[in-house]
Amino acid sequence: MITEQEFQDAANIIGCEVAAIKSVYEVEAAGRGYLDDGRVKILFEGHRFWKQIVKSGRNPQDFISNNHQYSNVLYKIWDKKQYKGGSAEWDRVSKAIEVCTKLNLQPELALDSASYGSFQIMGENSLLCGYATAQEMLAAYNNGGEQEQLDSFCRFVKSTKLDDELRAKNWAGFAQGYNGSKFRENKYDVKLAKAYSKKEK
């Protein structure tokens, strides 16, 4: 659990209102960075995994054509219907690691393709958060608790220069930088604005 003082310290670092950070915390992970079983909350993104495999020089289409059982973790276009939620997202990561093994690729590609913790930061952004790899980031999240995850969020926001958007409460601008160009499909900016309006009272 993140304390009020920790939220305040983070707001001081970013230069924004506490309510702005709490809004991201609520929208991204419903105000909790862990599952009931104690594991870090995650969401696996099969379309990001597709791009990781393309970057490695392999053709994911060739692979999936002969391995349909992995179609839930490897697909070209973002599809929210593929999400399973909760602990089942860890099962999807395991399946993605199986894909890496079959293609003789590093399992890090699978870890890069999931978002983690209280603020759901992608593993592929680990360097921007101050970690060498997604695996190192996940270990830090496990060992350091939600305060570590909050600190990581601060570093990410500063590294990507999204602090201006949070200060201005420019939800659309923040959403685009934080969740990508298709943020409107999930009404991410609307959810942030609604969460902020509740916390401002």
Short mmCIF file of C-alpha atoms in Angstrom, two decimals:
data_model
loop_
_atom_site.label_atom_id
_atom_site.label_comp_id
_atom_site.label_asym_id
_atom_site.label_seq_id
_atom_site.Cartn_x
_atom_site.Cartn_y
_atom_site.Cartn_z
CA MET A 1 0.00 0.00 0.00
CA ILE A 2 1.24 3.47 -0.90
CA THR A 3 1.07 5.94 1.99
CA GLU A 4 -0.12 9.52 1.73
CA GLN A 5 3.42 10.73 2.41
CA GLU A 6 4.79 8.58 -0.40
CA PHE A 7 2.19 10.00 -2.79
CA GLN A 8 3.11 13.51 -1.65
CA ASP A 9 6.83 12.86 -2.15
CA ALA A 10 6.13 11.56 -5.66
CA ALA A 11 4.01 14.62 -6.45
CA ASN A 12 6.87 16.84 -5.31
CA ILE A 13 9.29 15.01 -7.61
CA ILE A 14 7.00 15.31 -10.62
CA GLY A 15 5.69 18.74 -9.67
CA CYS A 16 2.04 17.78 -9.97
CA GLU A 17 -0.95 17.31 -7.70
CA VAL A 18 -1.22 14.17 -5.58
CA ALA A 19 -4.67 13.64 -7.11
CA ALA A 20 -3.14 13.38 -10.58
CA ILE A 21 -0.86 10.50 -9.53
CA LYS A 22 -3.66 8.79 -7.63
CA SER A 23 -5.80 8.96 -10.76
CA VAL A 24 -3.20 7.05 -12.78
CA TYR A 25 -2.86 4.57 -9.90
CA GLU A 26 -6.60 3.94 -9.89
CA VAL A 27 -7.06 3.65 -13.65
CA GLU A 28 -4.00 1.51 -14.31
CA ALA A 29 -4.31 -1.07 -11.54
CA ALA A 30 -7.45 -0.27 -9.56
CA GLY A 31 -5.26 1.08 -6.77
CA ARG A 32 -3.36 -2.12 -6.12
CA GLY A 33 -0.09 -3.41 -7.52
CA TYR A 34 -0.43 -7.06 -6.51
CA LEU A 35 -2.73 -9.99 -7.13
CA ASP A 36 -4.43 -11.86 -4.28
CA ASP A 37 -1.74 -14.54 -4.49
CA GLY A 38 0.98 -11.96 -3.85
CA ARG A 39 2.39 -11.80 -7.37
CA VAL A 40 2.82 -8.49 -9.15
CA LYS A 41 -0.23 -7.51 -11.17
CA ILE A 42 0.47 -7.72 -14.90
CA LEU A 43 -1.16 -7.46 -18.31
CA PHE A 44 0.37 -9.24 -21.28
CA GLU A 45 0.29 -7.47 -24.65
CA GLY A 46 0.41 -9.92 -27.54
CA HIS A 47 0.73 -7.19 -30.17
CA ARG A 48 3.84 -5.85 -28.44
CA PHE A 49 5.20 -9.40 -28.35
CA TRP A 50 4.60 -9.60 -32.10
CA LYS A 51 6.71 -6.46 -32.59
CA GLN A 52 9.45 -7.82 -30.33
CA ILE A 53 9.70 -10.95 -32.47
CA VAL A 54 9.77 -8.90 -35.66
CA LYS A 55 12.62 -6.84 -34.20
CA SER A 56 14.50 -10.06 -33.51
CA GLY A 57 14.47 -10.84 -37.23
CA ARG A 58 11.87 -13.63 -37.10
CA ASN A 59 8.52 -13.81 -38.87
CA PRO A 60 5.77 -14.26 -36.26
CA GLN A 61 3.19 -14.93 -38.99
CA ASP A 62 5.09 -18.01 -40.13
CA PHE A 63 5.26 -19.25 -36.55
CA ILE A 64 1.63 -18.67 -35.64
CA SER A 65 0.41 -20.27 -38.87
CA ASN A 66 1.79 -23.59 -37.62
CA ASN A 67 1.22 -23.02 -33.91
CA HIS A 68 -2.34 -21.83 -33.45
CA GLN A 69 -2.27 -22.69 -29.76
CA TYR A 70 -0.27 -19.50 -29.19
CA SER A 71 -2.68 -17.16 -30.97
CA ASN A 72 -3.77 -15.72 -27.60
CA VAL A 73 -0.29 -14.40 -26.88
CA LEU A 74 0.99 -13.58 -30.36
CA TYR A 75 -1.07 -11.35 -32.66
CA LYS A 76 -0.36 -8.34 -34.84
CA ILE A 77 -3.09 -5.89 -33.79
CA TRP A 78 -4.09 -4.91 -30.25
CA ASP A 79 -7.17 -6.85 -29.15
CA LYS A 80 -8.55 -6.39 -25.64
CA LYS A 81 -10.57 -9.60 -26.07
CA GLN A 82 -7.33 -11.53 -25.62
CA TYR A 83 -6.91 -10.35 -22.04
CA LYS A 84 -7.67 -12.97 -19.38
CA GLY A 85 -7.10 -10.82 -16.31
CA GLY A 86 -5.74 -11.64 -12.87
CA SER A 87 -3.39 -14.59 -12.42
CA ALA A 88 -4.29 -15.86 -15.93
CA GLU A 89 -2.10 -13.08 -17.32
CA TRP A 90 0.90 -14.83 -15.78
CA ASP A 91 -0.16 -17.97 -17.66
CA ARG A 92 -0.08 -15.93 -20.88
CA VAL A 93 3.46 -14.79 -20.08
CA SER A 94 4.44 -18.44 -19.58
CA LYS A 95 3.01 -19.29 -23.00
CA ALA A 96 4.94 -16.40 -24.52
CA ILE A 97 8.15 -17.72 -22.96
CA GLU A 98 7.36 -21.07 -24.60
CA VAL A 99 7.21 -19.24 -27.93
CA CYS A 100 10.64 -17.73 -27.24
CA THR A 101 12.02 -21.18 -26.45
CA LYS A 102 10.62 -22.64 -29.67
CA LEU A 103 12.13 -19.79 -31.68
CA ASN A 104 15.42 -19.95 -29.78
CA LEU A 105 14.95 -16.39 -28.53
CA GLN A 106 15.63 -14.87 -25.11
CA PRO A 107 12.63 -15.08 -22.72
CA GLU A 108 13.24 -11.40 -22.02
CA LEU A 109 11.20 -10.67 -25.16
CA ALA A 110 8.13 -12.09 -23.40
CA LEU A 111 8.84 -10.13 -20.22
CA ASP A 112 9.29 -6.96 -22.27
CA SER A 113 5.78 -7.45 -23.65
CA ALA A 114 3.86 -7.19 -20.37
CA SER A 115 3.04 -4.25 -18.14
CA TYR A 116 3.66 -4.50 -14.42
CA GLY A 117 2.57 -3.29 -11.04
CA SER A 118 0.70 -0.34 -9.62
CA PHE A 119 1.24 1.82 -12.69
CA GLN A 120 1.34 -0.90 -15.37
CA ILE A 121 4.63 0.10 -16.98
CA MET A 122 5.76 -2.05 -19.90
CA GLY A 123 8.81 -4.22 -19.43
CA GLU A 124 10.20 -2.81 -22.67
CA ASN A 125 10.44 0.54 -20.84
CA SER A 126 12.61 -0.81 -18.04
CA LEU A 127 15.60 1.34 -19.01
CA LEU A 128 13.48 4.49 -18.77
CA CYS A 129 12.59 3.43 -15.23
CA GLY A 130 16.19 2.91 -14.17
CA TYR A 131 16.50 -0.87 -14.61
CA ALA A 132 18.76 -2.81 -16.95
CA THR A 133 16.08 -5.31 -17.99
CA ALA A 134 12.41 -6.15 -17.50
CA GLN A 135 13.48 -9.02 -15.27
CA GLU A 136 15.42 -6.63 -13.04
CA MET A 137 12.42 -4.30 -12.92
CA LEU A 138 10.10 -7.13 -11.93
CA ALA A 139 12.50 -8.26 -9.20
CA ALA A 140 12.65 -4.71 -7.85
CA TYR A 141 8.85 -4.52 -7.87
CA ASN A 142 8.67 -7.78 -5.93
CA ASN A 143 11.29 -6.78 -3.38
CA GLY A 144 10.58 -3.08 -3.00
CA GLY A 145 6.81 -3.15 -2.84
CA GLU A 146 4.52 -0.45 -4.11
CA GLN A 147 6.85 2.33 -3.02
CA GLU A 148 9.42 0.99 -5.50
CA GLN A 149 6.72 0.89 -8.15
CA LEU A 150 5.78 4.50 -7.39
CA ASP A 151 9.44 5.56 -7.59
CA SER A 152 9.69 3.74 -10.91
CA PHE A 153 6.64 5.62 -12.17
CA CYS A 154 8.25 8.93 -11.24
CA ARG A 155 11.42 8.04 -13.14
CA PHE A 156 9.41 6.94 -16.17
CA VAL A 157 7.29 10.10 -16.22
CA LYS A 158 10.37 12.31 -15.94
CA SER A 159 12.31 10.30 -18.55
CA THR A 160 9.47 10.50 -21.08
CA LYS A 161 8.75 14.17 -20.26
CA LEU A 162 5.15 13.39 -19.36
CA ASP A 163 5.47 15.43 -16.17
CA ASP A 164 4.23 18.52 -18.05
CA GLU A 165 1.06 16.68 -19.04
CA LEU A 166 0.41 15.58 -15.46
CA ARG A 167 0.99 19.08 -14.12
CA ALA A 168 -1.41 20.52 -16.69
CA LYS A 169 -3.87 17.66 -16.23
CA ASN A 170 -3.71 17.21 -19.99
CA TRP A 171 -5.23 13.74 -19.85
CA ALA A 172 -5.28 13.16 -23.60
CA GLY A 173 -1.63 14.15 -23.93
CA PHE A 174 -0.62 12.01 -20.98
CA ALA A 175 -2.69 9.07 -22.23
CA GLN A 176 -1.08 9.19 -25.66
CA GLY A 177 2.42 9.22 -24.23
CA TYR A 178 1.69 6.62 -21.57
CA ASN A 179 -0.61 4.20 -23.40
CA GLY A 180 0.06 4.82 -27.07
CA SER A 181 -1.77 6.36 -30.00
CA LYS A 182 -4.84 4.14 -29.65
CA PHE A 183 -5.63 5.28 -26.11
CA ARG A 184 -9.04 6.60 -27.17
CA GLU A 185 -10.25 3.09 -28.01
CA ASN A 186 -10.07 2.30 -24.31
CA LYS A 187 -11.21 5.82 -23.29
CA TYR A 188 -8.09 6.09 -21.19
CA ASP A 189 -8.12 9.89 -21.06
CA VAL A 190 -11.79 9.92 -20.08
CA LYS A 191 -11.16 7.45 -17.27
CA LEU A 192 -8.27 9.55 -15.97
CA ALA A 193 -10.35 12.72 -16.01
CA LYS A 194 -13.19 10.98 -14.19
CA ALA A 195 -10.84 9.52 -11.56
CA TYR A 196 -9.27 12.93 -11.03
CA SER A 197 -12.61 14.66 -10.63
CA LYS A 198 -13.50 12.25 -7.82
CA LYS A 199 -10.17 12.68 -6.03
CA GLU A 200 -10.17 16.46 -6.34
CA LYS A 201 -13.28 16.73 -4.12
#
